[in-house]
C-alpha cells in the first residue's frame, strides 16, 4: 500500500546549496539560518520516506525557451545534477523511482487529464537538489528516491494556482492507487518573496510570506484563486514560485499536523520560510 | 489569462511578447551552461556571439554587460545571470547593477540585511512616478 | 472577430507526401486516391482560412523519447520541415501565427487548465506537412498560416480521447475570445486503421473506420469514452492516431455541414478517409 | 489508466515497460535523422553503435537487421523504420519482414491491395493460438 506521509514547503535558494557545498554553515551570515533548519534535519532523520515527489522548477538549466513543459515528470532511474553555468553541484546523483513514476504518469495523464511531459532523461538543477541538501545535509548518497516534477515558472503562461492545487489532489489519488508499498512525501519548493531582476530587484514581503504559510497550512482552499499578477506584485517576479507549494498542499488532506515552521531573511535575495506537514489522516 | 501586470514597477514580465523579443538573446546565453561554450566565449566574445541571431543592440548589451538593457531587449534574469556568473558576479552584484538607485554590491547586500526592498511604495508604477 | 470556420479529418500517410513530391499522381496505384481527393482540393481553393490549427503527432522526428510532451503548441514565426531520416520534404517552410498562438497558450493554460508544452522552435514532420499537401498540392508557399499542435501518440500514456475532445472545445472558446480578426480552421490528422509494426503488420479495419467517421460527424459525443485499448485492438497500433480527430471535432459545434467524405484503401499500409466539416452555426 | 491491451496479438505496445527496455535502442536509431550521423553509421556501423548504451542483444539485432527482435528488445517502429529507410526499405518491406507469415515485400503489397490483414481473427492472442 502506498500513502503520502508528509509534505514540506521550502525555497530552494542556490546560495544555500553553495553554503553547504563550501562548509560555510558557521559563518555569521549563515549561522542563524542553519540553526533554524536544524530541527528540519532532525525531523527528517526520523521520518525518511521511500520516495519524494519533488516539485520544483528548472531555471534555464535543462529547459531552454525552445521547449517549455508546463509539468514535466521524471521517469528515469537517475538524474544528474545540472551544469547551471558554473559546473554541476558536487552532490550525489539523484535516484529515481521509475515504477511509481510510470504509475503516476498513467493515472495522471489517462484518468486525471493532466497533460504531463514525460522525461526519460532530466538533469536536475538547484531547484531540486537544494531542498535535498536542506533536509539531508551532505550524505554520500541521498537516503531517498526522488521523482522530479518540474513546473514551468519562468515563462508565462504558468499553470494557474488552481491547477497546481488540483494536480496535488490528483497526485494523492494516484499514489493511493499504486499497487506497491511506498511511503511517499511531496515537497513544494521555490519562493518565498524575492525579485532577482529589474529596477525593483531585492524586493521582500515577509508579511505576505507569513500569511501565505499560515493560509497554506490551515486554510489552503482560500489560496486557490491566487493569481500570478498578485504574486508578481506582492512577492516579486521570482516569488511566483510559491504556486508550487500548492501542489504539495493539494497532495495532503485538509487535516495536517504541522511539525515545524521557521522563517528567516534574507537568504541571498530571498525571504526564507519552511513548513513540514504530517498527513493528519494517518 | 493574466492581465494587469503591466503596472508593476521595475519588473520585466516574461510574457509572450517578452519571450519573442528576447528569444535568441536568452538561447544564446543559455549555451554558457556548457563548459566548452564558456571556453569559446572566453576566447573571443564577439566571434562567439556572431554564431547567434542577435540584434545589434542585443549583441552590444551583452558585450558591454548592460544588465538592464538586456532585460529591455527581451532578456530574462535566469539567462542573463549565466553571463553574470561567468564574470564572477553574485546574484546580489547583479541585483545591485539593475536596481533603480544604481547601488554597489555591498550596498545591495546591506539593503537585504536591513530587510530588503520594502513592498510599500513598490507595488505600482504610479507610486514610482510620484517620487 | 475570430471564428472557427471549418474542420478536416485526414490521415497524414508519408507516402502520399512522397507521391506528390515525386509527381506520381497519375500512376495506377495512386490515381484513384488523387481522383478522390480532387474535390477536397477544389473545396479548399474556395475556402481558405487565415490560420489552421493543425493537430498532428510527431513520429520520432523532433521529439525523441527523452522529453515527450502530451500537447505541444508551436508559437514560432515559422517551422522547418524535419529531416525524418532521409532528408526533409521539399515543401515550403510553414509560416506560424504567433499572435493567435500566444493567445491560445494564455487561455488554454491559464484559464482552461491544459498543461501545454510551449514550443518556440519546432521542426514539423510528415504528420503536419502531408495534410497541407493533400489540401494545397505543390504551391511555392503555403496559402495559410499554421499553428502546429503536436499530440503524443507514440508513447503511452497518450491523452485520453475524452481529454482530446475537451481540448477541442477549449480551443473553440479560446479562438472566440481572440481580439483580432481570424478565420480559423482546425484539422485533426492521423489514422485511420493501420498497424506498421509486429507480426500483425498490415492490419486494416475499414468497417470500423467508416463507422468512426460517421459517428465523428453526426454523433461525436458517442466517441468520448473510446479507449486506446479498443483503438489498438480494432484499428492497429498506429490507428490510435484517430484520437486526434476528436480535438478537431471538439473545436466545432455539434451542428456541422459535411462538405465531402471520401474513403480509399490501401494508401501504403493505411486505410484512408477524409471528411470536411463546415461550422453549422455560421 | 489503460489495461487489457496485453492480449492483442503480434503487437508491441509502447507502454512504460517497453519504453524503459528500449530507451537507448530507440534514442540511438533516432540519431539517423541527422545526415552526419547517417554518414558515420554508414562508414562503420559497429563503431557508431559503440557510442550508445545498448545491450549486446540490441547491438546485434541492429547489425543483423532483426526487425522483430528489435521490437522484442524495446524497439519502436518509428525508430526502427529510420534504420529500414537507411537501408532503402519501404514501410511495406518492413511490414513484410515483421509479419507472422514471413512475407516478401511484394506479397505484403499484394495483401494490402487485397484489403490488408483482416481484423477478423486478429483481435486476440487466443485467436492466434487456435491456428
Ligand atoms: Fe527558483
Ligand atoms: Fe502518423
PDB file of N, CA and C in Angstrom, chain A residues 8-93:
ATOM      1  N   UNK A   8       6.443  19.059   2.564  1.00  0.00           N
ATOM      2  CA  UNK A   8       7.290  20.147   3.044  1.00  0.00           C
ATOM      3  C   UNK A   8       7.236  21.275   2.019  1.00  0.00           C
ATOM      4  N   UNK A   9       7.194  22.499   2.501  1.00  0.00           N
ATOM      5  CA  UNK A   9       7.351  23.669   1.640  1.00  0.00           C
ATOM      6  C   UNK A   9       8.639  24.360   2.011  1.00  0.00           C
ATOM      7  N   UNK A  10       9.430  24.713   1.011  1.00  0.00           N
ATOM      8  CA  UNK A  10      10.688  25.415   1.287  1.00  0.00           C
ATOM      9  C   UNK A  10      11.200  26.075   0.026  1.00  0.00           C
ATOM     10  N   UNK A  11      11.809  27.253   0.137  1.00  0.00           N
ATOM     11  CA  UNK A  11      12.556  27.783  -1.006  1.00  0.00           C
ATOM     12  C   UNK A  11      13.730  26.870  -1.353  1.00  0.00           C
ATOM     13  N   UNK A  12      14.306  27.115  -2.536  1.00  0.00           N
ATOM     14  CA  UNK A  12      15.442  26.305  -2.985  1.00  0.00           C
ATOM     15  C   UNK A  12      16.598  27.211  -3.403  1.00  0.00           C
ATOM     16  N   UNK A  13      16.787  28.272  -2.645  1.00  0.00           N
ATOM     17  CA  UNK A  13      17.802  29.297  -2.971  1.00  0.00           C
ATOM     18  C   UNK A  13      19.174  28.678  -3.265  1.00  0.00           C
ATOM     19  N   UNK A  14      19.747  28.960  -4.426  1.00  0.00           N
ATOM     20  CA  UNK A  14      21.032  28.337  -4.775  1.00  0.00           C
ATOM     21  C   UNK A  14      22.137  28.629  -3.777  1.00  0.00           C
ATOM     22  N   UNK A  15      22.126  29.812  -3.151  1.00  0.00           N
ATOM     23  CA  UNK A  15      23.237  30.131  -2.251  1.00  0.00           C
ATOM     24  C   UNK A  15      23.231  29.241  -1.004  1.00  0.00           C
ATOM     25  N   UNK A  16      22.064  28.685  -0.659  1.00  0.00           N
ATOM     26  CA  UNK A  16      22.046  27.706   0.445  1.00  0.00           C
ATOM     27  C   UNK A  16      22.863  26.482   0.041  1.00  0.00           C
ATOM     28  N   UNK A  17      22.660  26.044  -1.188  1.00  0.00           N
ATOM     29  CA  UNK A  17      23.450  24.919  -1.685  1.00  0.00           C
ATOM     30  C   UNK A  17      24.938  25.240  -1.684  1.00  0.00           C
ATOM     31  N   UNK A  18      25.282  26.451  -2.126  1.00  0.00           N
ATOM     32  CA  UNK A  18      26.696  26.842  -2.151  1.00  0.00           C
ATOM     33  C   UNK A  18      27.264  26.898  -0.742  1.00  0.00           C
ATOM     34  N   UNK A  19      26.478  27.407   0.227  1.00  0.00           N
ATOM     35  CA  UNK A  19      26.953  27.488   1.619  1.00  0.00           C
ATOM     36  C   UNK A  19      27.236  26.087   2.167  1.00  0.00           C
ATOM     37  N   UNK A  20      26.365  25.127   1.823  1.00  0.00           N
ATOM     38  CA  UNK A  20      26.565  23.748   2.293  1.00  0.00           C
ATOM     39  C   UNK A  20      27.763  23.121   1.572  1.00  0.00           C
ATOM     40  N   UNK A  21      27.802  23.322   0.252  1.00  0.00           N
ATOM     41  CA  UNK A  21      28.892  22.721  -0.530  1.00  0.00           C
ATOM     42  C   UNK A  21      30.263  23.241  -0.072  1.00  0.00           C
ATOM     43  N   UNK A  22      30.306  24.500   0.388  1.00  0.00           N
ATOM     44  CA  UNK A  22      31.589  25.097   0.788  1.00  0.00           C
ATOM     45  C   UNK A  22      31.713  25.253   2.303  1.00  0.00           C
ATOM     46  N   UNK A  23      30.904  24.505   3.050  1.00  0.00           N
ATOM     47  CA  UNK A  23      31.039  24.446   4.521  1.00  0.00           C
ATOM     48  C   UNK A  23      31.025  25.810   5.184  1.00  0.00           C
ATOM     49  N   UNK A  24      30.071  26.641   4.813  1.00  0.00           N
ATOM     50  CA  UNK A  24      30.000  27.992   5.400  1.00  0.00           C
ATOM     51  C   UNK A  24      28.982  28.080   6.537  1.00  0.00           C
ATOM     52  N   UNK A  25      28.503  26.970   7.036  1.00  0.00           N
ATOM     53  CA  UNK A  25      27.367  26.990   7.971  1.00  0.00           C
ATOM     54  C   UNK A  25      27.642  27.811   9.221  1.00  0.00           C
ATOM     55  N   UNK A  26      28.911  27.864   9.655  1.00  0.00           N
ATOM     56  CA  UNK A  26      29.216  28.550  10.915  1.00  0.00           C
ATOM     57  C   UNK A  26      29.454  30.044  10.723  1.00  0.00           C
ATOM     58  N   UNK A  27      29.506  30.509   9.502  1.00  0.00           N
ATOM     59  CA  UNK A  27      29.757  31.938   9.272  1.00  0.00           C
ATOM     60  C   UNK A  27      28.611  32.769   9.823  1.00  0.00           C
ATOM     61  N   UNK A  28      28.941  33.987  10.211  1.00  0.00           N
ATOM     62  CA  UNK A  28      27.975  34.875  10.872  1.00  0.00           C
ATOM     63  C   UNK A  28      26.696  35.027  10.033  1.00  0.00           C
ATOM     64  N   UNK A  29      26.876  35.161   8.705  1.00  0.00           N
ATOM     65  CA  UNK A  29      25.721  35.352   7.828  1.00  0.00           C
ATOM     66  C   UNK A  29      24.815  34.133   7.844  1.00  0.00           C
ATOM     67  N   UNK A  30      25.420  32.952   7.892  1.00  0.00           N
ATOM     68  CA  UNK A  30      24.658  31.728   7.697  1.00  0.00           C
ATOM     69  C   UNK A  30      24.180  31.063   8.984  1.00  0.00           C
ATOM     70  N   UNK A  31      24.863  31.357  10.116  1.00  0.00           N
ATOM     71  CA  UNK A  31      24.557  30.616  11.331  1.00  0.00           C
ATOM     72  C   UNK A  31      23.070  30.668  11.727  1.00  0.00           C
ATOM     73  N   UNK A  32      22.455  31.843  11.735  1.00  0.00           N
ATOM     74  CA  UNK A  32      21.027  31.867  12.123  1.00  0.00           C
ATOM     75  C   UNK A  32      20.152  31.005  11.215  1.00  0.00           C
ATOM     76  N   UNK A  33      20.494  30.968   9.945  1.00  0.00           N
ATOM     77  CA  UNK A  33      19.720  30.132   9.025  1.00  0.00           C
ATOM     78  C   UNK A  33      19.901  28.654   9.353  1.00  0.00           C
ATOM     79  N   UNK A  34      21.154  28.232   9.473  1.00  0.00           N
ATOM     80  CA  UNK A  34      21.375  26.797   9.693  1.00  0.00           C
ATOM     81  C   UNK A  34      20.936  26.357  11.088  1.00  0.00           C
ATOM     82  N   UNK A  35      21.010  27.270  12.069  1.00  0.00           N
ATOM     83  CA  UNK A  35      20.421  26.951  13.374  1.00  0.00           C
ATOM     84  C   UNK A  35      18.915  26.723  13.226  1.00  0.00           C
ATOM     85  N   UNK A  36      18.308  27.569  12.410  1.00  0.00           N
ATOM     86  CA  UNK A  36      16.854  27.495  12.250  1.00  0.00           C
ATOM     87  C   UNK A  36      16.393  26.240  11.538  1.00  0.00           C
ATOM     88  N   UNK A  37      17.229  25.679  10.667  1.00  0.00           N
ATOM     89  CA  UNK A  37      16.791  24.471   9.956  1.00  0.00           C
ATOM     90  C   UNK A  37      17.311  23.195  10.624  1.00  0.00           C
ATOM     91  N   UNK A  38      18.025  23.328  11.713  1.00  0.00           N
ATOM     92  CA  UNK A  38      18.478  22.135  12.451  1.00  0.00           C
ATOM     93  C   UNK A  38      17.280  21.229  12.809  1.00  0.00           C
ATOM     94  N   UNK A  39      16.196  21.796  13.324  1.00  0.00           N
ATOM     95  CA  UNK A  39      15.023  20.939  13.620  1.00  0.00           C
ATOM     96  C   UNK A  39      14.440  20.276  12.374  1.00  0.00           C
ATOM     97  N   UNK A  40      14.567  20.919  11.227  1.00  0.00           N
ATOM     98  CA  UNK A  40      14.119  20.303   9.976  1.00  0.00           C
ATOM     99  C   UNK A  40      14.922  19.028   9.731  1.00  0.00           C
ATOM    100  N   UNK A  41      16.225  19.161   9.884  1.00  0.00           N
ATOM    101  CA  UNK A  41      17.089  17.997   9.651  1.00  0.00           C
ATOM    102  C   UNK A  41      16.838  16.888  10.662  1.00  0.00           C
ATOM    103  N   UNK A  42      16.645  17.294  11.925  1.00  0.00           N
ATOM    104  CA  UNK A  42      16.358  16.283  12.953  1.00  0.00           C
ATOM    105  C   UNK A  42      15.066  15.545  12.632  1.00  0.00           C
ATOM    106  N   UNK A  43      14.060  16.309  12.224  1.00  0.00           N
ATOM    107  CA  UNK A  43      12.772  15.678  11.929  1.00  0.00           C
ATOM    108  C   UNK A  43      12.919  14.685  10.779  1.00  0.00           C
ATOM    109  N   UNK A  44      13.625  15.110   9.727  1.00  0.00           N
ATOM    110  CA  UNK A  44      13.746  14.234   8.555  1.00  0.00           C
ATOM    111  C   UNK A  44      14.525  12.960   8.873  1.00  0.00           C
ATOM    112  N   UNK A  45      15.485  13.058   9.818  1.00  0.00           N
ATOM    113  CA  UNK A  45      16.241  11.856  10.203  1.00  0.00           C
ATOM    114  C   UNK A  45      15.305  10.755  10.677  1.00  0.00           C
ATOM    115  N   UNK A  46      14.251  11.159  11.361  1.00  0.00           N
ATOM    116  CA  UNK A  46      13.334  10.172  11.946  1.00  0.00           C
ATOM    117  C   UNK A  46      12.108   9.923  11.089  1.00  0.00           C
ATOM    118  N   UNK A  47      12.061  10.562   9.933  1.00  0.00           N
ATOM    119  CA  UNK A  47      10.853  10.449   9.116  1.00  0.00           C
ATOM    120  C   UNK A  47      11.202  10.293   7.637  1.00  0.00           C
ATOM    121  N   UNK A  48      12.100   9.359   7.369  1.00  0.00           N
ATOM    122  CA  UNK A  48      12.515   9.148   5.978  1.00  0.00           C
ATOM    123  C   UNK A  48      11.422   8.454   5.183  1.00  0.00           C
ATOM    124  N   UNK A  49      10.944   9.054   4.110  1.00  0.00           N
ATOM    125  CA  UNK A  49      10.013   8.337   3.241  1.00  0.00           C
ATOM    126  C   UNK A  49      10.806   7.423   2.300  1.00  0.00           C
ATOM    127  N   UNK A  50      10.108   6.621   1.548  1.00  0.00           N
ATOM    128  CA  UNK A  50      10.794   5.856   0.498  1.00  0.00           C
ATOM    129  C   UNK A  50      11.102   6.761  -0.693  1.00  0.00           C
ATOM    130  N   UNK A  51      10.131   7.569  -1.055  1.00  0.00           N
ATOM    131  CA  UNK A  51      10.233   8.365  -2.287  1.00  0.00           C
ATOM    132  C   UNK A  51       9.655   9.749  -2.048  1.00  0.00           C
ATOM    133  N   UNK A  52      10.336  10.747  -2.579  1.00  0.00           N
ATOM    134  CA  UNK A  52       9.810  12.109  -2.545  1.00  0.00           C
ATOM    135  C   UNK A  52       9.376  12.491  -3.960  1.00  0.00           C
ATOM    136  N   UNK A  53       8.154  12.945  -4.106  1.00  0.00           N
ATOM    137  CA  UNK A  53       7.742  13.624  -5.335  1.00  0.00           C
ATOM    138  C   UNK A  53       8.135  15.074  -5.124  1.00  0.00           C
ATOM    139  N   UNK A  54       9.193  15.502  -5.816  1.00  0.00           N
ATOM    140  CA  UNK A  54       9.804  16.793  -5.503  1.00  0.00           C
ATOM    141  C   UNK A  54       9.411  17.812  -6.576  1.00  0.00           C
ATOM    142  N   UNK A  55       8.547  18.719  -6.192  1.00  0.00           N
ATOM    143  CA  UNK A  55       8.030  19.736  -7.105  1.00  0.00           C
ATOM    144  C   UNK A  55       8.993  20.921  -7.095  1.00  0.00           C
ATOM    145  N   UNK A  56       9.492  21.274  -8.233  1.00  0.00           N
ATOM    146  CA  UNK A  56      10.466  22.368  -8.327  1.00  0.00           C
ATOM    147  C   UNK A  56      10.331  22.968  -9.714  1.00  0.00           C
ATOM    148  N   UNK A  57      11.102  24.011  -9.962  1.00  0.00           N
ATOM    149  CA  UNK A  57      11.155  24.498 -11.341  1.00  0.00           C
ATOM    150  C   UNK A  57      12.586  24.552 -11.806  1.00  0.00           C
ATOM    151  N   UNK A  58      12.735  24.323 -13.089  1.00  0.00           N
ATOM    152  CA  UNK A  58      14.022  24.431 -13.739  1.00  0.00           C
ATOM    153  C   UNK A  58      14.272  25.910 -14.053  1.00  0.00           C
ATOM    154  N   UNK A  59      15.537  26.322 -13.902  1.00  0.00           N
ATOM    155  CA  UNK A  59      15.898  27.735 -14.095  1.00  0.00           C
ATOM    156  C   UNK A  59      16.864  27.859 -15.261  1.00  0.00           C
ATOM    157  N   UNK A  60      16.377  27.630 -16.471  1.00  0.00           N
ATOM    158  CA  UNK A  60      17.230  27.731 -17.659  1.00  0.00           C
ATOM    159  C   UNK A  60      18.445  26.818 -17.530  1.00  0.00           C
ATOM    160  N   UNK A  61      18.235  25.676 -16.861  1.00  0.00           N
ATOM    161  CA  UNK A  61      19.327  24.714 -16.694  1.00  0.00           C
ATOM    162  C   UNK A  61      19.172  23.582 -17.695  1.00  0.00           C
ATOM    163  N   UNK A  62      18.006  22.976 -17.715  1.00  0.00           N
ATOM    164  CA  UNK A  62      17.731  21.863 -18.618  1.00  0.00           C
ATOM    165  C   UNK A  62      16.771  22.297 -19.714  1.00  0.00           C
ATOM    166  N   UNK A  63      15.743  23.061 -19.337  1.00  0.00           N
ATOM    167  CA  UNK A  63      14.753  23.511 -20.319  1.00  0.00           C
ATOM    168  C   UNK A  63      15.061  24.939 -20.749  1.00  0.00           C
ATOM    169  N   UNK A  64      15.348  25.109 -22.003  1.00  0.00           N
ATOM    170  CA  UNK A  64      15.532  26.448 -22.568  1.00  0.00           C
ATOM    171  C   UNK A  64      14.164  27.002 -22.921  1.00  0.00           C
ATOM    172  N   UNK A  65      14.130  28.100 -23.645  1.00  0.00           N
ATOM    173  CA  UNK A  65      12.857  28.631 -24.124  1.00  0.00           C
ATOM    174  C   UNK A  65      12.411  27.943 -25.414  1.00  0.00           C
ATOM    175  N   UNK A  66      13.177  26.985 -25.905  1.00  0.00           N
ATOM    176  CA  UNK A  66      12.764  26.276 -27.120  1.00  0.00           C
ATOM    177  C   UNK A  66      11.530  25.432 -26.854  1.00  0.00           C
ATOM    178  N   UNK A  67      11.577  24.634 -25.806  1.00  0.00           N
ATOM    179  CA  UNK A  67      10.510  23.688 -25.486  1.00  0.00           C
ATOM    180  C   UNK A  67      10.236  23.806 -23.998  1.00  0.00           C
ATOM    181  N   UNK A  68       9.077  24.343 -23.637  1.00  0.00           N
ATOM    182  CA  UNK A  68       8.772  24.697 -22.246  1.00  0.00           C
ATOM    183  C   UNK A  68       7.608  23.851 -21.754  1.00  0.00           C
ATOM    184  N   UNK A  69       7.889  22.759 -21.018  1.00  0.00           N
ATOM    185  CA  UNK A  69       6.794  21.950 -20.490  1.00  0.00           C
ATOM    186  C   UNK A  69       6.133  22.647 -19.311  1.00  0.00           C
ATOM    187  N   UNK A  70       4.825  22.576 -19.220  1.00  0.00           N
ATOM    188  CA  UNK A  70       4.127  23.106 -18.053  1.00  0.00           C
ATOM    189  C   UNK A  70       4.396  22.228 -16.841  1.00  0.00           C
ATOM    190  N   UNK A  71       4.186  20.933 -16.992  1.00  0.00           N
ATOM    191  CA  UNK A  71       4.509  19.965 -15.935  1.00  0.00           C
ATOM    192  C   UNK A  71       5.358  18.857 -16.559  1.00  0.00           C
ATOM    193  N   UNK A  72       6.553  18.660 -16.050  1.00  0.00           N
ATOM    194  CA  UNK A  72       7.439  17.612 -16.587  1.00  0.00           C
ATOM    195  C   UNK A  72       7.744  16.606 -15.488  1.00  0.00           C
ATOM    196  N   UNK A  73       7.473  15.350 -15.764  1.00  0.00           N
ATOM    197  CA  UNK A  73       7.652  14.292 -14.761  1.00  0.00           C
ATOM    198  C   UNK A  73       8.878  13.450 -15.101  1.00  0.00           C
ATOM    199  N   UNK A  74       9.736  13.236 -14.116  1.00  0.00           N
ATOM    200  CA  UNK A  74      10.976  12.483 -14.324  1.00  0.00           C
ATOM    201  C   UNK A  74      10.782  11.002 -14.090  1.00  0.00           C
ATOM    202  N   UNK A  75      10.973  10.203 -15.155  1.00  0.00           N
ATOM    203  CA  UNK A  75      10.690   8.768 -15.109  1.00  0.00           C
ATOM    204  C   UNK A  75      11.944   7.914 -15.028  1.00  0.00           C
ATOM    205  N   UNK A  76      13.106   8.531 -14.971  1.00  0.00           N
ATOM    206  CA  UNK A  76      14.353   7.793 -15.139  1.00  0.00           C
ATOM    207  C   UNK A  76      14.795   7.106 -13.857  1.00  0.00           C
ATOM    208  N   UNK A  77      15.805   6.247 -14.001  1.00  0.00           N
ATOM    209  CA  UNK A  77      16.434   5.575 -12.861  1.00  0.00           C
ATOM    210  C   UNK A  77      17.266   6.555 -12.051  1.00  0.00           C
ATOM    211  N   UNK A  78      17.876   7.496 -12.746  1.00  0.00           N
ATOM    212  CA  UNK A  78      18.643   8.507 -12.018  1.00  0.00           C
ATOM    213  C   UNK A  78      18.700   9.807 -12.794  1.00  0.00           C
ATOM    214  N   UNK A  79      19.015  10.860 -12.063  1.00  0.00           N
ATOM    215  CA  UNK A  79      19.027  12.218 -12.604  1.00  0.00           C
ATOM    216  C   UNK A  79      20.330  12.888 -12.181  1.00  0.00           C
ATOM    217  N   UNK A  80      21.068  13.391 -13.155  1.00  0.00           N
ATOM    218  CA  UNK A  80      22.352  14.031 -12.862  1.00  0.00           C
ATOM    219  C   UNK A  80      22.140  15.480 -12.443  1.00  0.00           C
ATOM    220  N   UNK A  81      22.916  15.981 -11.488  1.00  0.00           N
ATOM    221  CA  UNK A  81      22.907  17.421 -11.204  1.00  0.00           C
ATOM    222  C   UNK A  81      23.343  18.192 -12.456  1.00  0.00           C
ATOM    223  N   UNK A  82      22.612  19.259 -12.764  1.00  0.00           N
ATOM    224  CA  UNK A  82      22.848  20.012 -13.996  1.00  0.00           C
ATOM    225  C   UNK A  82      24.007  20.990 -13.840  1.00  0.00           C
ATOM    226  N   UNK A  83      24.676  21.257 -14.935  1.00  0.00           N
ATOM    227  CA  UNK A  83      25.601  22.388 -15.008  1.00  0.00           C
ATOM    228  C   UNK A  83      24.768  23.627 -15.310  1.00  0.00           C
ATOM    229  N   UNK A  84      24.702  24.533 -14.347  1.00  0.00           N
ATOM    230  CA  UNK A  84      23.857  25.725 -14.498  1.00  0.00           C
ATOM    231  C   UNK A  84      24.654  26.932 -14.992  1.00  0.00           C
ATOM    232  N   UNK A  85      25.896  26.691 -15.384  1.00  0.00           N
ATOM    233  CA  UNK A  85      26.708  27.792 -15.893  1.00  0.00           C
ATOM    234  C   UNK A  85      28.049  27.882 -15.191  1.00  0.00           C
ATOM    235  N   UNK A  86      28.174  27.127 -14.100  1.00  0.00           N
ATOM    236  CA  UNK A  86      29.436  27.156 -13.350  1.00  0.00           C
ATOM    237  C   UNK A  86      29.751  25.774 -12.794  1.00  0.00           C
ATOM    238  N   UNK A  87      29.469  24.776 -13.597  1.00  0.00           N
ATOM    239  CA  UNK A  87      29.722  23.394 -13.183  1.00  0.00           C
ATOM    240  C   UNK A  87      28.610  22.869 -12.308  1.00  0.00           C
ATOM    241  N   UNK A  88      28.359  21.546 -12.334  1.00  0.00           N
ATOM    242  CA  UNK A  88      27.297  20.973 -11.505  1.00  0.00           C
ATOM    243  C   UNK A  88      27.645  21.023 -10.015  1.00  0.00           C
ATOM    244  N   UNK A  89      26.632  21.051  -9.163  1.00  0.00           N
ATOM    245  CA  UNK A  89      26.867  20.964  -7.714  1.00  0.00           C
ATOM    246  C   UNK A  89      27.519  19.630  -7.382  1.00  0.00           C
ATOM    247  N   UNK A  90      28.440  19.634  -6.412  1.00  0.00           N
ATOM    248  CA  UNK A  90      29.108  18.376  -6.015  1.00  0.00           C
ATOM    249  C   UNK A  90      28.238  17.578  -5.063  1.00  0.00           C
ATOM    250  N   UNK A  91      27.096  17.129  -5.550  1.00  0.00           N
ATOM    251  CA  UNK A  91      26.158  16.361  -4.721  1.00  0.00           C
ATOM    252  C   UNK A  91      25.908  15.015  -5.396  1.00  0.00           C
ATOM    253  N   UNK A  92      25.423  14.042  -4.626  1.00  0.00           N
ATOM    254  CA  UNK A  92      25.194  12.712  -5.211  1.00  0.00           C
ATOM    255  C   UNK A  92      24.182  12.775  -6.360  1.00  0.00           C
ATOM    256  N   UNK A  93      24.308  11.809  -7.254  1.00  0.00           N
ATOM    257  CA  UNK A  93      23.295  11.650  -8.288  1.00  0.00           C
ATOM    258  C   UNK A  93      21.967  11.349  -7.594  1.00  0.00           C
TER     259      UNK A  93
END
